[in-house]
Coordinates of N, CA, C and O in Angstrom, one line a residue:
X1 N -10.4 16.4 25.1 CA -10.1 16.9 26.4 C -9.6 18.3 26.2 O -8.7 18.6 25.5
X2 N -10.1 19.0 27.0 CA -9.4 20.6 26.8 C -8.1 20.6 27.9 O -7.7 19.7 28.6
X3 N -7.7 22.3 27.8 CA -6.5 21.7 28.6 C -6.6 22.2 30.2 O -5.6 22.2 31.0
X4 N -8.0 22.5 30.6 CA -8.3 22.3 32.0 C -8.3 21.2 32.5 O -7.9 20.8 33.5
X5 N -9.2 20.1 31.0 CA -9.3 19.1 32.3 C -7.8 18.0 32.2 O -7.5 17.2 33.1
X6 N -7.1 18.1 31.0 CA -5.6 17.7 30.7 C -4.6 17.9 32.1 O -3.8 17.1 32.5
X7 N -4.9 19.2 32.7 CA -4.0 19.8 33.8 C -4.2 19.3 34.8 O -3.5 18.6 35.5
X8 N -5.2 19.6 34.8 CA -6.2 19.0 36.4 C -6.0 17.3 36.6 O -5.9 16.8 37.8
X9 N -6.0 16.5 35.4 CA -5.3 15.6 35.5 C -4.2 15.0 35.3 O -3.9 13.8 35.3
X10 N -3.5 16.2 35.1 CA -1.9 15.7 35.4 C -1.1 16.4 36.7 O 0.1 16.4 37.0
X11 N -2.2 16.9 37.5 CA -2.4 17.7 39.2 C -2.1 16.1 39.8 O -1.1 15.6 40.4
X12 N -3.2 15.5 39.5 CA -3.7 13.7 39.9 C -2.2 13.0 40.0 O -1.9 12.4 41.1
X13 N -1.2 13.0 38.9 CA -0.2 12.4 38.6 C 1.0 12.8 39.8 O 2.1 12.1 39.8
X14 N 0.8 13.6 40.6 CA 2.3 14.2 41.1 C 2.5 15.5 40.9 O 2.0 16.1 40.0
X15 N 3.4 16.0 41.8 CA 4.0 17.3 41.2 C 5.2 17.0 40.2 O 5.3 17.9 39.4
X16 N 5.9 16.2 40.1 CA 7.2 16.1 39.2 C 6.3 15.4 37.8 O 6.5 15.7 36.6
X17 N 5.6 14.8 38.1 CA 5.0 14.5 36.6 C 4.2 15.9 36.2 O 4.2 16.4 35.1
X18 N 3.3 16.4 37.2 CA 2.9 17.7 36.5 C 3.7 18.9 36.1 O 3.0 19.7 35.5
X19 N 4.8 19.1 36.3 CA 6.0 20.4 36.4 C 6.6 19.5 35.2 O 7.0 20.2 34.2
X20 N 6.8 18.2 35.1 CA 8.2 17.3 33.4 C 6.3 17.5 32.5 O 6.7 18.5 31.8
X21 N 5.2 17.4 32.2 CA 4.5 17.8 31.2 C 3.8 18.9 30.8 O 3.2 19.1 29.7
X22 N 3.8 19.8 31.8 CA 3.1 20.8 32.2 C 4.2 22.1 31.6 O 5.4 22.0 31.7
X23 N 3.2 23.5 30.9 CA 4.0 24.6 30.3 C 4.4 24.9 31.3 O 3.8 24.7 32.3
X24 N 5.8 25.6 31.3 CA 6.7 26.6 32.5 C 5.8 27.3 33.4 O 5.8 27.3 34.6
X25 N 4.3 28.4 32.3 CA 3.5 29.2 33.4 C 2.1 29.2 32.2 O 1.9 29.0 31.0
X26 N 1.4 29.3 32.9 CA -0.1 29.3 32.2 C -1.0 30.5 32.9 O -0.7 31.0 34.0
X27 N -2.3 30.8 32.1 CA -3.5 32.0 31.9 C -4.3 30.7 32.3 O -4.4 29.6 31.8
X28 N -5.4 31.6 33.8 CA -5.8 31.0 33.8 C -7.2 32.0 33.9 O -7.0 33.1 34.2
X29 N -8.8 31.5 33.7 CA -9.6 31.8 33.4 C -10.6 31.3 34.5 O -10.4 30.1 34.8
X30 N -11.4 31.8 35.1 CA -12.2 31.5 35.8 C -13.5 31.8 35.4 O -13.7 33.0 35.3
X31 N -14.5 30.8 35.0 CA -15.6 31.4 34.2 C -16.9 31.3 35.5 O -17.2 30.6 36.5
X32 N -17.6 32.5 34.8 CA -18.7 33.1 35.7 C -20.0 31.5 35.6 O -20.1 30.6 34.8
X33 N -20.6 31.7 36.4 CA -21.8 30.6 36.7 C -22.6 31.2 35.6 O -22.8 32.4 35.5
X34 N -23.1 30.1 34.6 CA -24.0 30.3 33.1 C -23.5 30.8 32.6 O -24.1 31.8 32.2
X35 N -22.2 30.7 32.4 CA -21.4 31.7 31.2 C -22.2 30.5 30.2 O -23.0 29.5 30.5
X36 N -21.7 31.1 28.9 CA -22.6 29.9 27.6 C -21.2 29.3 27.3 O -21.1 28.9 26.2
X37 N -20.5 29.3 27.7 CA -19.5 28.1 27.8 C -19.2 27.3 28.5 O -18.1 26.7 28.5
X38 N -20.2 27.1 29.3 CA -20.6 26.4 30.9 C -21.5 25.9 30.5 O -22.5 26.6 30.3
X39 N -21.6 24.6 30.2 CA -22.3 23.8 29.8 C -22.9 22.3 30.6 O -22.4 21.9 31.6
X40 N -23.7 21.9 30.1 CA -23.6 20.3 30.9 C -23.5 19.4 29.9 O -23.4 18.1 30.0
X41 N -23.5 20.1 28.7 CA -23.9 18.7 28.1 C -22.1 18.0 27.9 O -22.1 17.0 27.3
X42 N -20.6 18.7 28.4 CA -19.5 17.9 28.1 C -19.4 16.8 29.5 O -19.6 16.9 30.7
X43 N -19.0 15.6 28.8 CA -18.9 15.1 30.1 C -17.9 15.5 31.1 O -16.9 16.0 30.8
X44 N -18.5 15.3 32.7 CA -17.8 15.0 34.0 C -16.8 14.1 33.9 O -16.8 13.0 33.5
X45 N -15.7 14.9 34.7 CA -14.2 14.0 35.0 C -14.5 13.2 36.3 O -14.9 13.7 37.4
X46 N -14.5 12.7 36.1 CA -14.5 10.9 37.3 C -14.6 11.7 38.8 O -14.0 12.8 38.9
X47 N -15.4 11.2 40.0 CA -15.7 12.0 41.1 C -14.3 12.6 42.2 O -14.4 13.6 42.9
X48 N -13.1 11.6 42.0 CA -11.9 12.4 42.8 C -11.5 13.3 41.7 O -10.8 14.2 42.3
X49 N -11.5 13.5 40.8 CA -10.8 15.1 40.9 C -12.1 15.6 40.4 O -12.0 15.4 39.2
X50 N -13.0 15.9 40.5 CA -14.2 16.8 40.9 C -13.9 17.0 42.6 O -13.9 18.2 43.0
X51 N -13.8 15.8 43.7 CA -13.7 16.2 45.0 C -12.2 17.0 45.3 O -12.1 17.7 46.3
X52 N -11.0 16.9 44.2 CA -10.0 17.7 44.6 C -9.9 19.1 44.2 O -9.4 20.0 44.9
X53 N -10.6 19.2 42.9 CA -10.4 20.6 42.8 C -11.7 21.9 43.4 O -11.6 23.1 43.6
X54 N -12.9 20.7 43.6 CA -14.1 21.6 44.1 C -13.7 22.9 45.2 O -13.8 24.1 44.9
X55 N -13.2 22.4 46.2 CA -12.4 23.7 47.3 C -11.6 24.5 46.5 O -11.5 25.6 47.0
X56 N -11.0 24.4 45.6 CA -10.3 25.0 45.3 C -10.8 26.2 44.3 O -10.3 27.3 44.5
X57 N -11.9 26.0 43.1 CA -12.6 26.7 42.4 C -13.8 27.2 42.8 O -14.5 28.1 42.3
X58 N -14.2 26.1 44.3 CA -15.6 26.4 44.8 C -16.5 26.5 43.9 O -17.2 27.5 43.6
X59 N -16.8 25.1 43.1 CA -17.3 24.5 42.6 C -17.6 23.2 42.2 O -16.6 22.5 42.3
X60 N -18.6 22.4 41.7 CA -18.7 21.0 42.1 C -18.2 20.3 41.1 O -18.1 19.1 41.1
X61 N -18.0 21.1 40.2 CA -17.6 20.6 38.7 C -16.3 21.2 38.5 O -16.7 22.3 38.1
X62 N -15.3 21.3 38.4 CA -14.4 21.9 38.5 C -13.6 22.4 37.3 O -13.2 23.5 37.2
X63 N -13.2 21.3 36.2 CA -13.2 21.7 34.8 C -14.1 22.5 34.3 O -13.5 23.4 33.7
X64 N -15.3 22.6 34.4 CA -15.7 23.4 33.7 C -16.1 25.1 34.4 O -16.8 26.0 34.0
X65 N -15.5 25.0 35.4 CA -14.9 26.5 36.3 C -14.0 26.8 35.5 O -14.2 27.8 34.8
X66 N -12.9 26.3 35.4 CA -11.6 27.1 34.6 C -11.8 26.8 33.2 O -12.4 26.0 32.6
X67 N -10.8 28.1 32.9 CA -10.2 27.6 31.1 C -8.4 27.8 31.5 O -7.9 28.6 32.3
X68 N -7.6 26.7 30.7 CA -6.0 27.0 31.0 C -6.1 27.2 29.8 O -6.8 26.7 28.9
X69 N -4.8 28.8 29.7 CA -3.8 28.9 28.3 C -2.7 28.8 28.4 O -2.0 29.8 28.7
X70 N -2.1 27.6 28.3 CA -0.6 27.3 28.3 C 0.7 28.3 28.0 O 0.8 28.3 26.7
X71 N 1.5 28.9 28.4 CA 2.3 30.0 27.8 C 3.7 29.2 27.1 O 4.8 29.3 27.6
X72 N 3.4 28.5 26.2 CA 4.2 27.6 25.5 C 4.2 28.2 24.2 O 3.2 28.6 23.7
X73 N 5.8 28.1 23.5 CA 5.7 28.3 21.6 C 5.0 27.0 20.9 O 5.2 25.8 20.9
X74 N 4.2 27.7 20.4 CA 4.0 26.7 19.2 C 5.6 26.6 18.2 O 6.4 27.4 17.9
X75 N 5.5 24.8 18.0 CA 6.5 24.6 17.1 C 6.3 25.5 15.7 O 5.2 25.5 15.1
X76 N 7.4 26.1 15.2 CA 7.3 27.0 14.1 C 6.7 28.5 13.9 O 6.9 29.3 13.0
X77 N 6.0 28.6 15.0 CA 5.6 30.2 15.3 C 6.3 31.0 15.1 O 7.4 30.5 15.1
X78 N 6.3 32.4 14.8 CA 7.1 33.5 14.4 C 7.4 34.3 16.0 O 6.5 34.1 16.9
X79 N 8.3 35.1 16.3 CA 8.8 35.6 17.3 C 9.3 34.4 18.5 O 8.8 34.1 19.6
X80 N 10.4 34.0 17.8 CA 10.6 32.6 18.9 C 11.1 33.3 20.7 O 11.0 32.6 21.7
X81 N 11.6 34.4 20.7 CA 11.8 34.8 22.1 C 10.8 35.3 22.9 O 10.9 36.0 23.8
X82 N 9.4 34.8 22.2 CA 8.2 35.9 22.8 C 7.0 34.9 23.0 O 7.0 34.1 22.0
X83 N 6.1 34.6 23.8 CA 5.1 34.2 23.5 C 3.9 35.0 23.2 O 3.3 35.8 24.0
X84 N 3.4 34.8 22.1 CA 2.2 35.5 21.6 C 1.3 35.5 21.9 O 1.1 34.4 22.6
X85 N 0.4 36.4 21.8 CA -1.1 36.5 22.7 C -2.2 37.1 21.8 O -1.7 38.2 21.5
X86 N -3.5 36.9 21.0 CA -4.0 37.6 20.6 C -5.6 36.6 19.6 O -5.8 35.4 19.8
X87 N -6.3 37.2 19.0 CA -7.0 36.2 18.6 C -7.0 35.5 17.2 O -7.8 34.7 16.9
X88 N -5.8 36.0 16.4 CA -5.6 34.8 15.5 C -4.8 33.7 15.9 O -4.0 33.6 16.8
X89 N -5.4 32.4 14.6 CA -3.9 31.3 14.8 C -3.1 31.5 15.0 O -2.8 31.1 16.2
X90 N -1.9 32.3 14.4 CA -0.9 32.3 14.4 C 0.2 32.6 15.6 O 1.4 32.5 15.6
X91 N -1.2 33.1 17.0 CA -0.4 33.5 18.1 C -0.6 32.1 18.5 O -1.5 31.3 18.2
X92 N 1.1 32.1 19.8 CA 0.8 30.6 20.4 C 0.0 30.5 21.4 O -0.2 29.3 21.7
X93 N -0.8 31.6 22.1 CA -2.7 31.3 22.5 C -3.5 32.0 22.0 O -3.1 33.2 21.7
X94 N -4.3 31.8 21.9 CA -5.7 32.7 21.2 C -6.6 32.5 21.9 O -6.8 31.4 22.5
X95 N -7.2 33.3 21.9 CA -8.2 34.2 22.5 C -9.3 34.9 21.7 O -9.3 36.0 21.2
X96 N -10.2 33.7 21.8 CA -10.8 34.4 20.2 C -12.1 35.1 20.9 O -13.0 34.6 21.7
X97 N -11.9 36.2 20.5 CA -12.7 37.4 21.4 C -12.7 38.8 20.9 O -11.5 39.2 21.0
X98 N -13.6 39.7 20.3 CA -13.9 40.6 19.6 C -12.9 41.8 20.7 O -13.6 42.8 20.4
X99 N -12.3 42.1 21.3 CA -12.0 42.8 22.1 C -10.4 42.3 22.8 O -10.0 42.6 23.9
X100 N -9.8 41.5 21.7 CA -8.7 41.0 22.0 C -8.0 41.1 20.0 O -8.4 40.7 18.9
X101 N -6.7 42.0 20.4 CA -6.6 42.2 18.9 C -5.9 41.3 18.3 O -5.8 40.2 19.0
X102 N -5.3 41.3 17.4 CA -5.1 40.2 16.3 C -3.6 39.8 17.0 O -3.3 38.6 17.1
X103 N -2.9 40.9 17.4 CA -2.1 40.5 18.2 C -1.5 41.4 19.2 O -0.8 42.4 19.1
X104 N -2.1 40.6 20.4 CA -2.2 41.7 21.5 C -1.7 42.3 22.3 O -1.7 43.5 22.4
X105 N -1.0 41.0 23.3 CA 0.4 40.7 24.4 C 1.1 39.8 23.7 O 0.8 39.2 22.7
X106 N 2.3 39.7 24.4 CA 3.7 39.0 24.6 C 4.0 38.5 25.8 O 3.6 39.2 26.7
X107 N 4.5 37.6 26.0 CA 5.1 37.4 27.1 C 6.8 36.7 27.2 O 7.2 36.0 26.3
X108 N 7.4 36.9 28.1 CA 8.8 36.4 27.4 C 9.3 36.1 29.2 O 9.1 36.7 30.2
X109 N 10.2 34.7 28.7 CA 10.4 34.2 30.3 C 12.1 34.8 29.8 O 12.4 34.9 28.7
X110 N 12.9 35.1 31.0 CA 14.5 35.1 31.3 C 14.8 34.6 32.4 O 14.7 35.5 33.3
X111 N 15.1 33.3 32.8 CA 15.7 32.6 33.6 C 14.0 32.6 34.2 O 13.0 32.4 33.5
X112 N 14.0 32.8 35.6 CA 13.0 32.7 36.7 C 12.3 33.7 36.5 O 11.4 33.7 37.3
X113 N 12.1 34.9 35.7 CA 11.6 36.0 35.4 C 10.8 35.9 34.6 O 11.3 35.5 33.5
X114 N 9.4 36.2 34.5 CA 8.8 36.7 33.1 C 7.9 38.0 33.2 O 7.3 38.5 34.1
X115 N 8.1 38.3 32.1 CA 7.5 39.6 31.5 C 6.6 39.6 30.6 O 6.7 39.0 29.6
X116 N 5.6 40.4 31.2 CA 4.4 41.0 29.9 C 4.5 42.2 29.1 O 4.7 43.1 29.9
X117 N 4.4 42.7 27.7 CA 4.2 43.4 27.2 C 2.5 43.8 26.8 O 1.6 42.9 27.0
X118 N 2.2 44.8 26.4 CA 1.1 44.9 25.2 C 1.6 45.2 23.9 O 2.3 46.1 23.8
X119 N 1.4 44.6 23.3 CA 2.0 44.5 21.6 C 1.3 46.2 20.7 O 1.3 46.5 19.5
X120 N 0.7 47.1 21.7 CA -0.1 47.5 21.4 C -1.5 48.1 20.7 O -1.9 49.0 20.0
X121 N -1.9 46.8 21.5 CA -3.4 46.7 21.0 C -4.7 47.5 21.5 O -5.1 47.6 22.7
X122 N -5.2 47.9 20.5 CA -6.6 48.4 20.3 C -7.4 48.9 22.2 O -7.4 50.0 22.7
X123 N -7.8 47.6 22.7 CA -8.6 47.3 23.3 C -7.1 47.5 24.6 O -7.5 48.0 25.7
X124 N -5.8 47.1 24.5 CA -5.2 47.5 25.9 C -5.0 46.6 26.9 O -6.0 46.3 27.5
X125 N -3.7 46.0 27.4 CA -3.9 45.1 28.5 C -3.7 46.0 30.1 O -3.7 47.2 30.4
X126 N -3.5 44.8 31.0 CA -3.5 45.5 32.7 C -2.9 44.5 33.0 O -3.1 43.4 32.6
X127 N -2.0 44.9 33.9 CA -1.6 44.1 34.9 C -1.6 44.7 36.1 O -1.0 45.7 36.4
X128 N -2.5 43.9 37.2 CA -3.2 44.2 38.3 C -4.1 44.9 38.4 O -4.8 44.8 39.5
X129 N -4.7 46.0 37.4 CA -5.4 46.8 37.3 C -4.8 47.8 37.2 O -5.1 48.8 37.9
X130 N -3.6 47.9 36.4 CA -3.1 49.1 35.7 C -2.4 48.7 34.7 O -1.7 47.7 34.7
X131 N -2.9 49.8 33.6 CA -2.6 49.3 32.2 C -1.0 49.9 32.0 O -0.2 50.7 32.5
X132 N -1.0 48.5 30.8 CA 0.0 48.6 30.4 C 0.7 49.0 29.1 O 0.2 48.8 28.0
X133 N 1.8 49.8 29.4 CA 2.2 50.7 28.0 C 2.6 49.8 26.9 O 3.3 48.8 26.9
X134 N 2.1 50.5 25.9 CA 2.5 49.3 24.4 C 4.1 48.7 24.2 O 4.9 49.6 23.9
X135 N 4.5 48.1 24.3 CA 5.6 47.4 24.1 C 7.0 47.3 24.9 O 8.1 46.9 24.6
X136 N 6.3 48.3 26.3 CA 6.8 48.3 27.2 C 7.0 47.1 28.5 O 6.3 47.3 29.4
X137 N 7.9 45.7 28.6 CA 7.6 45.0 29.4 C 7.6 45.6 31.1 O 8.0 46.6 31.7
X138 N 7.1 44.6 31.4 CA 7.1 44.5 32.7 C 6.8 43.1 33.3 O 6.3 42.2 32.6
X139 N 7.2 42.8 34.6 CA 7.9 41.9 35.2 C 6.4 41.6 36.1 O 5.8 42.4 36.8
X140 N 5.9 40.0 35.8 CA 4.7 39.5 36.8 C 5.4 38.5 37.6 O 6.5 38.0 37.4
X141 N 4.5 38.3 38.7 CA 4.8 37.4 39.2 C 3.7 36.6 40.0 O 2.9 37.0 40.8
X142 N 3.9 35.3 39.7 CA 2.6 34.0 40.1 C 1.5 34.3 40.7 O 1.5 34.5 41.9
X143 N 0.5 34.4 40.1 CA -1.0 34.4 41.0 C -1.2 36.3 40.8 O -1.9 36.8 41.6
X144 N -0.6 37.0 40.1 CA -0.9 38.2 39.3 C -2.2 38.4 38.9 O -2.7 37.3 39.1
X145 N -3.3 39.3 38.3 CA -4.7 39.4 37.5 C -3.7 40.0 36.3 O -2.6 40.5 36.4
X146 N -4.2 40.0 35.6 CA -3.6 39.9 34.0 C -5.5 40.4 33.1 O -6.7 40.0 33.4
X147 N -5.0 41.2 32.3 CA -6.4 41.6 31.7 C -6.1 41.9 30.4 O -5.1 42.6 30.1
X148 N -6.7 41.4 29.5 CA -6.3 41.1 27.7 C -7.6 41.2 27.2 O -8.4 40.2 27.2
X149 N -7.8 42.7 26.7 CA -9.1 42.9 26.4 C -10.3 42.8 27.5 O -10.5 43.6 28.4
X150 N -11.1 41.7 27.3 CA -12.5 41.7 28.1 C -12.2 40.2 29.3 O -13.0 39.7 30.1
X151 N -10.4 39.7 29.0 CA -10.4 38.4 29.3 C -9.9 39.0 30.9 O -8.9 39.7 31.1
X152 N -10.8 38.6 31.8 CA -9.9 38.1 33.6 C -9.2 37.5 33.4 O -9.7 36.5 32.8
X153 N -7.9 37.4 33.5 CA -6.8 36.1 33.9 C -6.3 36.5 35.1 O -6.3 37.6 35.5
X154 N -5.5 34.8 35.9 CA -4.5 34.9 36.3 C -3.4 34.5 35.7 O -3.5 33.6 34.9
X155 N -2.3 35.0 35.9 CA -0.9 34.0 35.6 C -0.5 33.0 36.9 O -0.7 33.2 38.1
X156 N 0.1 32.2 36.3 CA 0.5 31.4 37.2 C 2.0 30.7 36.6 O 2.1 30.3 35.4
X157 N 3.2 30.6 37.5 CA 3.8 29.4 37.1 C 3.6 28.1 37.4 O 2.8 27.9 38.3
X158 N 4.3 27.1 36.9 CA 3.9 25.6 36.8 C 3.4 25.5 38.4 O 2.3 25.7 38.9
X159 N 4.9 25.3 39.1 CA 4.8 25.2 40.7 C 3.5 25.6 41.5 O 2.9 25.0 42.5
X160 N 3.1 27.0 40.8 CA 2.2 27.8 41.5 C 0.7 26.8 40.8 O -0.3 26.3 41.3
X161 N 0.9 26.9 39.8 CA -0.8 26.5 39.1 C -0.9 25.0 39.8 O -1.8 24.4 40.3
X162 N 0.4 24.6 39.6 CA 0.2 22.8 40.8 C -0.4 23.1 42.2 O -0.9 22.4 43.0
X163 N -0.3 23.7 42.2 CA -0.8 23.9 44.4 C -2.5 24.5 44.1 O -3.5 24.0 44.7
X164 N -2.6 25.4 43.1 CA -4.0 25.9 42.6 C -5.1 24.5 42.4 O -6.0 23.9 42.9
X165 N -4.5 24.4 41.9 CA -5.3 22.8 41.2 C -5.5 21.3 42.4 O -6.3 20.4 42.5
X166 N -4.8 21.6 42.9 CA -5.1 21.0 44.2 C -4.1 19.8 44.7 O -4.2 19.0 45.6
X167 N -2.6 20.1 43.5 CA -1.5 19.6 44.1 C -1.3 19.6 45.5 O -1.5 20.5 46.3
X168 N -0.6 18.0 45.9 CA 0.1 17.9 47.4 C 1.2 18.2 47.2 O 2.0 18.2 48.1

């Protein structure tokens, strides 16, 4: 199970079970119609949450509309006040993508606050559609466009990606 369709069914569970399992804030991905990662051959999640999240991705299939990247440390990763971004293992998401450098962004929560950096890399992030200076943070906030190399994201926090997904 990837962690679209993991999210999407723990949307199914509640908001307090999805917010006690679910990372603080997640990258979220919206993939284009016949991207080649859009497939048919993975199986379909069961017809109610295809019918809950359809309106929401405007799509009939709905896992395979999104990709989630969890903004969680990996146990044992290096930079424990930062979450890493880039396309090796060693960041706690990857993005494996010729246009996303080895390590790219950061992101770092303070209380209710989080911040993005660019670690600065090659290729350059944006937030909103203005780039951002190498290792200079700045402050997003829920439902932001976020751009890491060639990747569209949104950010979202938990709260916010629960109502996305088609939390009551």
């Amino acid at each position: 199970m990837d962690q679209a369709e993991r999210y999407l069914q723990l949307a199914l569970l509640g908001r307090s079970a999805f917010l006690a399992a679910a990372a603080p804030a997640a990258l979220v991905r919206r993939r284009a119609e016949g991207s080649e990662t859009d497939t048919d051959s993975r199986p379909a999640l069961d017809e109610e949450v295809d019918t809950l999240v359809a309106p929401v991705l405007g799509r009939r299939r709905g896992p395979r509309g999104i990709e989630v990247y969890p903004l969680a440390k990996k146990p044992g990763a290096s930079f424990a006040d930062m979450i890493t971004v880039g396309r090796t293992p060693n960041n706690d998401v990857v993005l494996r993508d010729v246009t996303v450098s080895r390590f790219h962004a950061y992101f770092r929560q303070r209380g209710d606050r989080w911040l993005i950096a660019d670690a600065g890399s090659k290729n350059g992030s944006e937030l909103e559609g203005q780039p951002l200076e190498p290792r200079k943070e700045r402050e997003l906030a829920s439902g932001v466009a976020v751009r890491i190399g060639d990747f569209d994201l949104t950010f979202y926090t938990a709260p916010e990606l629960y109502g996305v997904l088609g939390g009551r």
